[in-house]
Amino acid sequence: MPLVDLANPTRFIALADRVLPILWVVAVLVLGVGLYLGLFVAPPDYQQGETVRIMFIHVPAAWLSMFGYGLMAASALGTLVWRHPLADVAARAIAPIGAAFTLIALVTGSLWGKPMWGTWWEWDARLTSVLVLFLMYLGLIALWNAIDDPNKAGRVAAVLILVGSVNIPIIKFSVDWWNTLHQGASVFRMGGSTIDASMLYPLLISAVGATLVFLALVLMAMKNEILRRRIRALRLVAASQPVGAA
Amino acid sequence: MLGDHAGFILAAYGISALIVVALVVWVVVDGRTQRRRLADLEARGIRRRSRRNDGKAGEGRA
């Protein structure tokens, strides 16, 4: 199937229906293996002890919070520049899922911070910028729900998404630009990862599994959003027809 | 097994699992709701143009 055919929502739903069962099986297996290795096979950290096991969910969730917003920014370009029929559908489907993974990153970070830093929360650059990301997800969801016309809502939201995308590099580089309680980059950094392979591989496997779960949820939410728009269109058709002519 | 901070570790995994399960349930329930609403409309004879024209799965926009 040519890629351009995915612009057709009916064909997209048919493809998603074929892909989703396989995607869910692979996602659950990979995430299961990653979390098993992280919880039961990876050694305790020499400084943090067993608490380091929170890393295997906190870090993938934090990556996905930014990955989700990155996908939304690409979708926003698709809405504004190419007017792709699925671009706004994708952005709207991603928002609640991105918000949920950002919430996981915030909660698990707090639960990791208390025993390691002695505090649940600190208004430092990394934590605050991730909280701003969470609030932006919520604000976009509220915006989509506040405007009835999905096309108009999509264009307004796309502009806001692109403006808000300035927060992503701020999150990524906050630990380099400011003195923060949060540790610096330790996986994707110049000079290679500083994490030992015994912890790095379980972390990367967990991250791949969590990403597959994220994508499976996005595909399902996109299908739902396409159906929601069809229902709205049919209701408008029904409302425009004379009584008894439906 | 998880040391002095077992409560923090278990809470982190438990809350994360709860959020992901809630997300899955919400997406599944939302999908069923949308499919039921669409089926209700089509049962009332309100169909997309592509379905009205040839009676098979449409090629139309979202």
PDB file of C-alpha atoms in Angstrom:
ATOM      1  CA  MET A   1       0.000   0.000   0.000  1.00  0.00           C
ATOM      2  CA  PRO A   2       1.513   3.376  -1.008  1.00  0.00           C
ATOM      3  CA  LEU A   3       2.128   5.697   1.943  1.00  0.00           C
ATOM      4  CA  VAL A   4      -0.171   8.340   0.440  1.00  0.00           C
ATOM      5  CA  ASP A   5      -3.104   5.899   0.797  1.00  0.00           C
ATOM      6  CA  LEU A   6      -2.824   6.304   4.572  1.00  0.00           C
ATOM      7  CA  ALA A   7      -4.257   9.789   4.058  1.00  0.00           C
ATOM      8  CA  ASN A   8      -7.562   8.001   3.542  1.00  0.00           C
ATOM      9  CA  PRO A   9      -9.156   7.419   6.970  1.00  0.00           C
ATOM     10  CA  THR A  10     -11.022   4.287   5.860  1.00  0.00           C
ATOM     11  CA  ARG A  11      -7.816   2.678   4.619  1.00  0.00           C
ATOM     12  CA  PHE A  12      -6.008   3.857   7.755  1.00  0.00           C
ATOM     13  CA  ILE A  13      -8.596   2.097   9.953  1.00  0.00           C
ATOM     14  CA  ALA A  14      -8.285  -1.098   7.893  1.00  0.00           C
ATOM     15  CA  LEU A  15      -4.486  -1.018   8.215  1.00  0.00           C
ATOM     16  CA  ALA A  16      -4.643  -0.238  11.953  1.00  0.00           C
ATOM     17  CA  ASP A  17      -7.012  -3.183  12.471  1.00  0.00           C
ATOM     18  CA  ARG A  18      -4.444  -5.483  10.848  1.00  0.00           C
ATOM     19  CA  VAL A  19      -1.434  -4.028  12.703  1.00  0.00           C
ATOM     20  CA  LEU A  20      -2.863  -3.585  16.200  1.00  0.00           C
ATOM     21  CA  PRO A  21      -3.121  -7.256  17.340  1.00  0.00           C
ATOM     22  CA  ILE A  22       0.513  -7.914  16.363  1.00  0.00           C
ATOM     23  CA  LEU A  23       1.648  -4.588  17.828  1.00  0.00           C
ATOM     24  CA  TRP A  24      -0.018  -5.307  21.185  1.00  0.00           C
ATOM     25  CA  VAL A  25       1.509  -8.796  21.450  1.00  0.00           C
ATOM     26  CA  VAL A  26       5.017  -7.529  20.631  1.00  0.00           C
ATOM     27  CA  ALA A  27       4.600  -4.469  22.910  1.00  0.00           C
ATOM     28  CA  VAL A  28       3.507  -6.507  25.950  1.00  0.00           C
ATOM     29  CA  LEU A  29       6.261  -9.096  25.374  1.00  0.00           C
ATOM     30  CA  VAL A  30       9.060  -6.531  24.957  1.00  0.00           C
ATOM     31  CA  LEU A  31       7.877  -4.386  27.883  1.00  0.00           C
ATOM     32  CA  GLY A  32       7.457  -7.514  30.032  1.00  0.00           C
ATOM     33  CA  VAL A  33      11.000  -8.693  29.269  1.00  0.00           C
ATOM     34  CA  GLY A  34      12.428  -5.201  29.878  1.00  0.00           C
ATOM     35  CA  LEU A  35      10.685  -4.766  33.234  1.00  0.00           C
ATOM     36  CA  TYR A  36      11.593  -8.324  34.293  1.00  0.00           C
ATOM     37  CA  LEU A  37      15.262  -7.637  33.552  1.00  0.00           C
ATOM     38  CA  GLY A  38      15.035  -4.268  35.315  1.00  0.00           C
ATOM     39  CA  LEU A  39      13.316  -5.612  38.420  1.00  0.00           C
ATOM     40  CA  PHE A  40      14.929  -9.023  38.867  1.00  0.00           C
ATOM     41  CA  VAL A  41      18.137  -9.271  36.820  1.00  0.00           C
ATOM     42  CA  ALA A  42      19.788  -5.811  36.811  1.00  0.00           C
ATOM     43  CA  PRO A  43      22.020  -5.250  39.859  1.00  0.00           C
ATOM     44  CA  PRO A  44      21.288  -2.587  42.489  1.00  0.00           C
ATOM     45  CA  ASP A  45      23.102   0.697  41.939  1.00  0.00           C
ATOM     46  CA  TYR A  46      26.265   1.211  44.002  1.00  0.00           C
ATOM     47  CA  GLN A  47      24.904   4.518  45.359  1.00  0.00           C
ATOM     48  CA  GLN A  48      21.127   4.328  45.018  1.00  0.00           C
ATOM     49  CA  GLY A  49      20.711   0.654  45.866  1.00  0.00           C
ATOM     50  CA  GLU A  50      17.395  -0.928  44.845  1.00  0.00           C
ATOM     51  CA  THR A  51      15.750   2.463  44.308  1.00  0.00           C
ATOM     52  CA  VAL A  52      17.382   2.603  40.876  1.00  0.00           C
ATOM     53  CA  ARG A  53      14.694   0.154  39.690  1.00  0.00           C
ATOM     54  CA  ILE A  54      12.300   3.099  39.429  1.00  0.00           C
ATOM     55  CA  MET A  55      14.499   4.208  36.507  1.00  0.00           C
ATOM     56  CA  PHE A  56      13.107   1.425  34.282  1.00  0.00           C
ATOM     57  CA  ILE A  57       9.676   3.069  34.248  1.00  0.00           C
ATOM     58  CA  HIS A  58      10.551   6.703  34.980  1.00  0.00           C
ATOM     59  CA  VAL A  59      13.012   7.170  32.112  1.00  0.00           C
ATOM     60  CA  PRO A  60      10.890   5.537  29.342  1.00  0.00           C
ATOM     61  CA  ALA A  61       7.857   7.542  30.529  1.00  0.00           C
ATOM     62  CA  ALA A  62       9.880  10.774  30.481  1.00  0.00           C
ATOM     63  CA  TRP A  63      11.218  10.021  26.985  1.00  0.00           C
ATOM     64  CA  LEU A  64       7.696   9.236  25.758  1.00  0.00           C
ATOM     65  CA  SER A  65       6.312  12.449  27.241  1.00  0.00           C
ATOM     66  CA  MET A  66       8.662  14.345  24.896  1.00  0.00           C
ATOM     67  CA  PHE A  67       8.290  11.862  22.018  1.00  0.00           C
ATOM     68  CA  GLY A  68       4.504  12.319  22.167  1.00  0.00           C
ATOM     69  CA  TYR A  69       4.814  16.077  21.996  1.00  0.00           C
ATOM     70  CA  GLY A  70       7.298  15.739  19.119  1.00  0.00           C
ATOM     71  CA  LEU A  71       4.759  13.634  17.221  1.00  0.00           C
ATOM     72  CA  MET A  72       2.108  16.266  17.945  1.00  0.00           C
ATOM     73  CA  ALA A  73       4.405  18.996  16.594  1.00  0.00           C
ATOM     74  CA  ALA A  74       4.955  16.976  13.387  1.00  0.00           C
ATOM     75  CA  SER A  75       1.175  16.490  13.146  1.00  0.00           C
ATOM     76  CA  ALA A  76       0.648  20.227  13.670  1.00  0.00           C
ATOM     77  CA  LEU A  77       2.904  20.887  10.658  1.00  0.00           C
ATOM     78  CA  GLY A  78       0.850  18.325   8.741  1.00  0.00           C
ATOM     79  CA  THR A  79      -2.324  20.215   9.669  1.00  0.00           C
ATOM     80  CA  LEU A  80      -1.074  23.716   8.864  1.00  0.00           C
ATOM     81  CA  VAL A  81       1.235  23.085   5.899  1.00  0.00           C
ATOM     82  CA  TRP A  82      -0.037  20.001   4.089  1.00  0.00           C
ATOM     83  CA  ARG A  83      -3.623  19.882   5.466  1.00  0.00           C
ATOM     84  CA  HIS A  84      -3.253  16.125   5.817  1.00  0.00           C
ATOM     85  CA  PRO A  85      -6.655  14.695   6.804  1.00  0.00           C
ATOM     86  CA  LEU A  86      -5.151  12.502   9.520  1.00  0.00           C
ATOM     87  CA  ALA A  87      -2.708  15.049  10.978  1.00  0.00           C
ATOM     88  CA  ASP A  88      -5.131  16.710  13.388  1.00  0.00           C
ATOM     89  CA  VAL A  89      -6.690  13.326  14.164  1.00  0.00           C
ATOM     90  CA  ALA A  90      -3.233  12.108  15.206  1.00  0.00           C
ATOM     91  CA  ALA A  91      -2.448  15.185  17.315  1.00  0.00           C
ATOM     92  CA  ARG A  92      -5.778  14.982  19.130  1.00  0.00           C
ATOM     93  CA  ALA A  93      -5.343  11.232  19.731  1.00  0.00           C
ATOM     94  CA  ILE A  94      -1.807  11.647  21.095  1.00  0.00           C
ATOM     95  CA  ALA A  95      -2.613  14.418  23.622  1.00  0.00           C
ATOM     96  CA  PRO A  96      -4.308  12.376  26.398  1.00  0.00           C
ATOM     97  CA  ILE A  97      -1.806   9.528  25.981  1.00  0.00           C
ATOM     98  CA  GLY A  98       1.135  11.935  26.128  1.00  0.00           C
ATOM     99  CA  ALA A  99      -0.412  13.573  29.195  1.00  0.00           C
ATOM    100  CA  ALA A 100      -0.757  10.174  30.914  1.00  0.00           C
ATOM    101  CA  PHE A 101       2.891   9.245  30.252  1.00  0.00           C
ATOM    102  CA  THR A 102       3.997  12.695  31.454  1.00  0.00           C
ATOM    103  CA  LEU A 103       2.003  12.114  34.639  1.00  0.00           C
ATOM    104  CA  ILE A 104       3.777   8.763  35.077  1.00  0.00           C
ATOM    105  CA  ALA A 105       7.149  10.526  34.642  1.00  0.00           C
ATOM    106  CA  LEU A 106       6.205  13.176  37.227  1.00  0.00           C
ATOM    107  CA  VAL A 107       4.826  10.714  39.797  1.00  0.00           C
ATOM    108  CA  THR A 108       7.637   8.167  39.477  1.00  0.00           C
ATOM    109  CA  GLY A 109      10.194  10.989  39.523  1.00  0.00           C
ATOM    110  CA  SER A 110       8.697  12.254  42.750  1.00  0.00           C
ATOM    111  CA  LEU A 111       8.725   8.740  44.243  1.00  0.00           C
ATOM    112  CA  TRP A 112      12.367   8.399  43.192  1.00  0.00           C
ATOM    113  CA  GLY A 113      13.292  11.868  44.417  1.00  0.00           C
ATOM    114  CA  LYS A 114      11.997  11.515  47.974  1.00  0.00           C
ATOM    115  CA  PRO A 115      14.384   8.715  49.060  1.00  0.00           C
ATOM    116  CA  MET A 116      17.311   9.990  46.925  1.00  0.00           C
ATOM    117  CA  TRP A 117      17.058  13.782  47.259  1.00  0.00           C
ATOM    118  CA  GLY A 118      15.031  13.993  50.441  1.00  0.00           C
ATOM    119  CA  THR A 119      12.206  15.882  48.754  1.00  0.00           C
ATOM    120  CA  TRP A 120       9.127  14.987  46.691  1.00  0.00           C
ATOM    121  CA  TRP A 121       9.414  18.092  44.531  1.00  0.00           C
ATOM    122  CA  GLU A 122      11.819  20.892  43.736  1.00  0.00           C
ATOM    123  CA  TRP A 123      11.095  23.859  41.494  1.00  0.00           C
ATOM    124  CA  ASP A 124      14.195  23.297  39.438  1.00  0.00           C
ATOM    125  CA  ALA A 125      14.421  23.646  35.655  1.00  0.00           C
ATOM    126  CA  ARG A 126      13.930  19.980  34.668  1.00  0.00           C
ATOM    127  CA  LEU A 127      11.003  19.248  36.991  1.00  0.00           C
ATOM    128  CA  THR A 128       9.282  22.561  36.293  1.00  0.00           C
ATOM    129  CA  SER A 129       9.631  22.277  32.495  1.00  0.00           C
ATOM    130  CA  VAL A 130       8.142  18.764  32.573  1.00  0.00           C
ATOM    131  CA  LEU A 131       5.262  20.063  34.704  1.00  0.00           C
ATOM    132  CA  VAL A 132       4.755  22.790  32.077  1.00  0.00           C
ATOM    133  CA  LEU A 133       4.662  20.040  29.405  1.00  0.00           C
ATOM    134  CA  PHE A 134       1.940  18.232  31.385  1.00  0.00           C
ATOM    135  CA  LEU A 135      -0.081  21.458  31.700  1.00  0.00           C
ATOM    136  CA  MET A 136       0.328  22.096  27.960  1.00  0.00           C
ATOM    137  CA  TYR A 137      -1.087  18.653  27.171  1.00  0.00           C
ATOM    138  CA  LEU A 138      -4.076  19.409  29.438  1.00  0.00           C
ATOM    139  CA  GLY A 139      -4.524  22.871  27.916  1.00  0.00           C
ATOM    140  CA  LEU A 140      -4.575  21.439  24.384  1.00  0.00           C
ATOM    141  CA  ILE A 141      -7.158  18.807  25.368  1.00  0.00           C
ATOM    142  CA  ALA A 142      -9.310  21.582  26.860  1.00  0.00           C
ATOM    143  CA  LEU A 143      -8.875  23.676  23.697  1.00  0.00           C
ATOM    144  CA  TRP A 144      -9.997  20.847  21.383  1.00  0.00           C
ATOM    145  CA  ASN A 145     -13.043  20.261  23.585  1.00  0.00           C
ATOM    146  CA  ALA A 146     -13.913  23.966  23.736  1.00  0.00           C
ATOM    147  CA  ILE A 147     -14.305  24.435  19.944  1.00  0.00           C
ATOM    148  CA  ASP A 148     -17.121  22.510  18.210  1.00  0.00           C
ATOM    149  CA  ASP A 149     -15.769  22.612  14.658  1.00  0.00           C
ATOM    150  CA  PRO A 150     -12.917  20.049  14.548  1.00  0.00           C
ATOM    151  CA  ASN A 151     -11.229  21.762  11.555  1.00  0.00           C
ATOM    152  CA  LYS A 152     -11.134  25.132  13.290  1.00  0.00           C
ATOM    153  CA  ALA A 153     -10.065  23.531  16.590  1.00  0.00           C
ATOM    154  CA  GLY A 154      -7.343  21.637  14.735  1.00  0.00           C
ATOM    155  CA  ARG A 155      -5.820  24.757  13.203  1.00  0.00           C
ATOM    156  CA  VAL A 156      -5.889  26.696  16.496  1.00  0.00           C
ATOM    157  CA  ALA A 157      -4.420  23.744  18.391  1.00  0.00           C
ATOM    158  CA  ALA A 158      -1.714  23.242  15.735  1.00  0.00           C
ATOM    159  CA  VAL A 159      -0.470  26.809  16.216  1.00  0.00           C
ATOM    160  CA  LEU A 160      -0.421  26.362  19.996  1.00  0.00           C
ATOM    161  CA  ILE A 161       1.381  23.000  19.678  1.00  0.00           C
ATOM    162  CA  LEU A 162       4.121  24.565  17.534  1.00  0.00           C
ATOM    163  CA  VAL A 163       4.531  27.494  19.935  1.00  0.00           C
ATOM    164  CA  GLY A 164       4.696  25.054  22.871  1.00  0.00           C
ATOM    165  CA  SER A 165       7.301  22.868  21.166  1.00  0.00           C
ATOM    166  CA  VAL A 166       9.948  25.354  22.344  1.00  0.00           C
ATOM    167  CA  ASN A 167       9.584  23.604  25.709  1.00  0.00           C
ATOM    168  CA  ILE A 168      11.018  20.309  24.383  1.00  0.00           C
ATOM    169  CA  PRO A 169      14.643  21.474  23.957  1.00  0.00           C
ATOM    170  CA  ILE A 170      14.264  23.344  27.261  1.00  0.00           C
ATOM    171  CA  ILE A 171      13.364  20.051  28.972  1.00  0.00           C
ATOM    172  CA  LYS A 172      16.183  18.175  27.245  1.00  0.00           C
ATOM    173  CA  PHE A 173      18.927  20.718  27.931  1.00  0.00           C
ATOM    174  CA  SER A 174      17.642  22.125  31.248  1.00  0.00           C
ATOM    175  CA  VAL A 175      20.104  19.940  33.131  1.00  0.00           C
ATOM    176  CA  ASP A 176      22.970  21.422  31.100  1.00  0.00           C
ATOM    177  CA  TRP A 177      21.859  25.061  31.050  1.00  0.00           C
ATOM    178  CA  TRP A 178      20.980  25.405  34.749  1.00  0.00           C
ATOM    179  CA  ASN A 179      22.080  23.937  38.059  1.00  0.00           C
ATOM    180  CA  THR A 180      19.391  21.386  38.820  1.00  0.00           C
ATOM    181  CA  LEU A 181      18.784  18.725  41.414  1.00  0.00           C
ATOM    182  CA  HIS A 182      18.031  16.356  38.543  1.00  0.00           C
ATOM    183  CA  GLN A 183      21.026  14.439  37.198  1.00  0.00           C
ATOM    184  CA  GLY A 184      22.436  15.225  33.768  1.00  0.00           C
ATOM    185  CA  ALA A 185      21.921  13.170  30.606  1.00  0.00           C
ATOM    186  CA  SER A 186      23.341   9.676  31.068  1.00  0.00           C
ATOM    187  CA  VAL A 187      22.124   7.692  28.038  1.00  0.00           C
ATOM    188  CA  PHE A 188      21.992   9.928  24.959  1.00  0.00           C
ATOM    189  CA  ARG A 189      25.023  12.170  25.436  1.00  0.00           C
ATOM    190  CA  MET A 190      28.273  13.078  23.743  1.00  0.00           C
ATOM    191  CA  GLY A 191      30.856  10.458  24.659  1.00  0.00           C
ATOM    192  CA  GLY A 192      28.333   7.650  25.085  1.00  0.00           C
ATOM    193  CA  SER A 193      26.212   6.341  27.919  1.00  0.00           C
ATOM    194  CA  THR A 194      27.492   6.462  31.489  1.00  0.00           C
ATOM    195  CA  ILE A 195      25.159   3.638  32.566  1.00  0.00           C
ATOM    196  CA  ASP A 196      26.614   0.140  32.925  1.00  0.00           C
ATOM    197  CA  ALA A 197      25.440  -2.360  30.287  1.00  0.00           C
ATOM    198  CA  SER A 198      23.765  -4.490  32.996  1.00  0.00           C
ATOM    199  CA  MET A 199      21.307  -1.619  33.556  1.00  0.00           C
ATOM    200  CA  LEU A 200      21.411   0.026  30.129  1.00  0.00           C
ATOM    201  CA  TYR A 201      20.047  -2.938  28.156  1.00  0.00           C
ATOM    202  CA  PRO A 202      17.034  -3.521  30.461  1.00  0.00           C
ATOM    203  CA  LEU A 203      16.385   0.236  30.278  1.00  0.00           C
ATOM    204  CA  LEU A 204      16.505   0.308  26.477  1.00  0.00           C
ATOM    205  CA  ILE A 205      14.319  -2.820  26.185  1.00  0.00           C
ATOM    206  CA  SER A 206      11.772  -1.275  28.604  1.00  0.00           C
ATOM    207  CA  ALA A 207      11.837   1.934  26.571  1.00  0.00           C
ATOM    208  CA  VAL A 208      11.204   0.093  23.285  1.00  0.00           C
ATOM    209  CA  GLY A 209       8.336  -1.860  24.907  1.00  0.00           C
ATOM    210  CA  ALA A 210       6.788   1.288  26.399  1.00  0.00           C
ATOM    211  CA  THR A 211       7.100   3.032  23.012  1.00  0.00           C
ATOM    212  CA  LEU A 212       5.244   0.174  21.307  1.00  0.00           C
ATOM    213  CA  VAL A 213       2.479   0.384  23.962  1.00  0.00           C
ATOM    214  CA  PHE A 214       2.327   4.149  23.375  1.00  0.00           C
ATOM    215  CA  LEU A 215       2.025   3.694  19.590  1.00  0.00           C
ATOM    216  CA  ALA A 216      -0.637   0.978  19.948  1.00  0.00           C
ATOM    217  CA  LEU A 217      -2.690   3.289  22.165  1.00  0.00           C
ATOM    218  CA  VAL A 218      -2.250   6.147  19.672  1.00  0.00           C
ATOM    219  CA  LEU A 219      -3.462   3.967  16.773  1.00  0.00           C
ATOM    220  CA  MET A 220      -6.545   2.941  18.780  1.00  0.00           C
ATOM    221  CA  ALA A 221      -7.250   6.534  19.824  1.00  0.00           C
ATOM    222  CA  MET A 222      -6.864   7.685  16.191  1.00  0.00           C
ATOM    223  CA  LYS A 223      -9.451   5.131  15.080  1.00  0.00           C
ATOM    224  CA  ASN A 224     -11.801   6.442  17.777  1.00  0.00           C
ATOM    225  CA  GLU A 225     -11.234  10.035  16.693  1.00  0.00           C
ATOM    226  CA  ILE A 226     -11.971   9.184  13.028  1.00  0.00           C
ATOM    227  CA  LEU A 227     -15.247   7.521  14.089  1.00  0.00           C
ATOM    228  CA  ARG A 228     -16.112  10.521  16.326  1.00  0.00           C
ATOM    229  CA  ARG A 229     -15.729  12.860  13.318  1.00  0.00           C
ATOM    230  CA  ARG A 230     -17.823  10.584  11.110  1.00  0.00           C
ATOM    231  CA  ILE A 231     -20.572  10.592  13.745  1.00  0.00           C
ATOM    232  CA  ARG A 232     -20.454  14.382  13.921  1.00  0.00           C
ATOM    233  CA  ALA A 233     -20.690  14.614  10.116  1.00  0.00           C
ATOM    234  CA  LEU A 234     -23.627  12.176  10.011  1.00  0.00           C
ATOM    235  CA  ARG A 235     -25.440  14.092  12.736  1.00  0.00           C
ATOM    236  CA  LEU A 236     -25.025  17.280  10.727  1.00  0.00           C
ATOM    237  CA  VAL A 237     -26.428  15.451   7.675  1.00  0.00           C
ATOM    238  CA  ALA A 238     -29.355  14.189   9.767  1.00  0.00           C
ATOM    239  CA  ALA A 239     -30.011  17.660  11.172  1.00  0.00           C
ATOM    240  CA  SER A 240     -30.050  19.173   7.677  1.00  0.00           C
ATOM    241  CA  GLN A 241     -32.556  16.651   6.303  1.00  0.00           C
ATOM    242  CA  PRO A 242     -36.324  17.339   6.466  1.00  0.00           C
ATOM    243  CA  VAL A 243     -38.185  15.433   9.202  1.00  0.00           C
ATOM    244  CA  GLY A 244     -39.025  11.922   8.001  1.00  0.00           C
ATOM    245  CA  ALA A 245     -36.504  12.014   5.160  1.00  0.00           C
ATOM    246  CA  ALA A 246     -33.670  10.223   7.021  1.00  0.00           C
TER     247      ALA A 246
ATOM    248  CA  MET B   1      14.262  -7.983  48.454  1.00  0.00           C
ATOM    249  CA  LEU B   2      13.708  -4.330  47.404  1.00  0.00           C
ATOM    250  CA  GLY B   3      15.435  -2.868  50.448  1.00  0.00           C
ATOM    251  CA  ASP B   4      14.456   0.021  52.697  1.00  0.00           C
ATOM    252  CA  HIS B   5      12.741   1.882  49.886  1.00  0.00           C
ATOM    253  CA  ALA B   6      10.513  -0.958  48.709  1.00  0.00           C
ATOM    254  CA  GLY B   7       7.409   1.171  49.317  1.00  0.00           C
ATOM    255  CA  PHE B   8       8.626   3.852  46.896  1.00  0.00           C
ATOM    256  CA  ILE B   9       9.538   1.277  44.230  1.00  0.00           C
ATOM    257  CA  LEU B  10       6.270  -0.627  44.514  1.00  0.00           C
ATOM    258  CA  ALA B  11       4.253   2.605  44.546  1.00  0.00           C
ATOM    259  CA  ALA B  12       6.042   3.790  41.380  1.00  0.00           C
ATOM    260  CA  TYR B  13       5.309   0.537  39.520  1.00  0.00           C
ATOM    261  CA  GLY B  14       1.770   0.278  40.936  1.00  0.00           C
ATOM    262  CA  ILE B  15       0.724   3.831  40.037  1.00  0.00           C
ATOM    263  CA  SER B  16       2.282   3.510  36.561  1.00  0.00           C
ATOM    264  CA  ALA B  17       0.399   0.239  35.943  1.00  0.00           C
ATOM    265  CA  LEU B  18      -2.818   1.865  37.162  1.00  0.00           C
ATOM    266  CA  ILE B  19      -2.423   4.838  34.802  1.00  0.00           C
ATOM    267  CA  VAL B  20      -1.644   2.614  31.788  1.00  0.00           C
ATOM    268  CA  VAL B  21      -4.557   0.257  32.550  1.00  0.00           C
ATOM    269  CA  ALA B  22      -6.891   3.256  32.952  1.00  0.00           C
ATOM    270  CA  LEU B  23      -5.676   4.555  29.585  1.00  0.00           C
ATOM    271  CA  VAL B  24      -6.289   1.197  27.874  1.00  0.00           C
ATOM    272  CA  VAL B  25      -9.784   0.903  29.420  1.00  0.00           C
ATOM    273  CA  TRP B  26     -10.649   4.469  28.375  1.00  0.00           C
ATOM    274  CA  VAL B  27      -9.510   3.903  24.771  1.00  0.00           C
ATOM    275  CA  VAL B  28     -11.383   0.580  24.488  1.00  0.00           C
ATOM    276  CA  VAL B  29     -14.609   1.951  26.039  1.00  0.00           C
ATOM    277  CA  ASP B  30     -14.412   5.082  23.874  1.00  0.00           C
ATOM    278  CA  GLY B  31     -13.996   2.915  20.756  1.00  0.00           C
ATOM    279  CA  ARG B  32     -17.030   0.805  21.639  1.00  0.00           C
ATOM    280  CA  THR B  33     -19.085   3.947  22.323  1.00  0.00           C
ATOM    281  CA  GLN B  34     -18.170   5.487  18.957  1.00  0.00           C
ATOM    282  CA  ARG B  35     -18.890   2.255  17.038  1.00  0.00           C
ATOM    283  CA  ARG B  36     -22.285   1.911  18.775  1.00  0.00           C
ATOM    284  CA  ARG B  37     -23.206   5.535  17.972  1.00  0.00           C
ATOM    285  CA  LEU B  38     -22.186   5.074  14.336  1.00  0.00           C
ATOM    286  CA  ALA B  39     -24.189   1.843  14.063  1.00  0.00           C
ATOM    287  CA  ASP B  40     -27.252   3.606  15.588  1.00  0.00           C
ATOM    288  CA  LEU B  41     -27.040   6.375  12.994  1.00  0.00           C
ATOM    289  CA  GLU B  42     -26.623   3.915  10.125  1.00  0.00           C
ATOM    290  CA  ALA B  43     -29.549   1.857  11.433  1.00  0.00           C
ATOM    291  CA  ARG B  44     -31.648   5.018  11.106  1.00  0.00           C
ATOM    292  CA  GLY B  45     -30.612   5.214   7.440  1.00  0.00           C
ATOM    293  CA  ILE B  46     -28.154   8.057   7.944  1.00  0.00           C
ATOM    294  CA  ARG B  47     -25.070   7.027   5.980  1.00  0.00           C
ATOM    295  CA  ARG B  48     -21.989   8.545   4.450  1.00  0.00           C
ATOM    296  CA  ARG B  49     -22.292   9.412   0.740  1.00  0.00           C
ATOM    297  CA  SER B  50     -19.841   6.681  -0.254  1.00  0.00           C
ATOM    298  CA  ARG B  51     -21.944   4.085   1.574  1.00  0.00           C
ATOM    299  CA  ARG B  52     -25.194   5.433   0.176  1.00  0.00           C
ATOM    300  CA  ASN B  53     -23.836   5.329  -3.363  1.00  0.00           C
ATOM    301  CA  ASP B  54     -22.476   1.832  -3.642  1.00  0.00           C
ATOM    302  CA  GLY B  55     -23.403   0.117  -0.397  1.00  0.00           C
ATOM    303  CA  LYS B  56     -19.837  -0.886   0.376  1.00  0.00           C
ATOM    304  CA  ALA B  57     -17.119   0.443   2.647  1.00  0.00           C
ATOM    305  CA  GLY B  58     -16.502   4.077   1.854  1.00  0.00           C
ATOM    306  CA  GLU B  59     -13.444   5.890   0.670  1.00  0.00           C
ATOM    307  CA  GLY B  60     -14.448   9.208   2.168  1.00  0.00           C
ATOM    308  CA  ARG B  61     -12.837  11.610   4.527  1.00  0.00           C
ATOM    309  CA  ALA B  62     -12.899  11.315   8.305  1.00  0.00           C
TER     310      ALA B  62
END
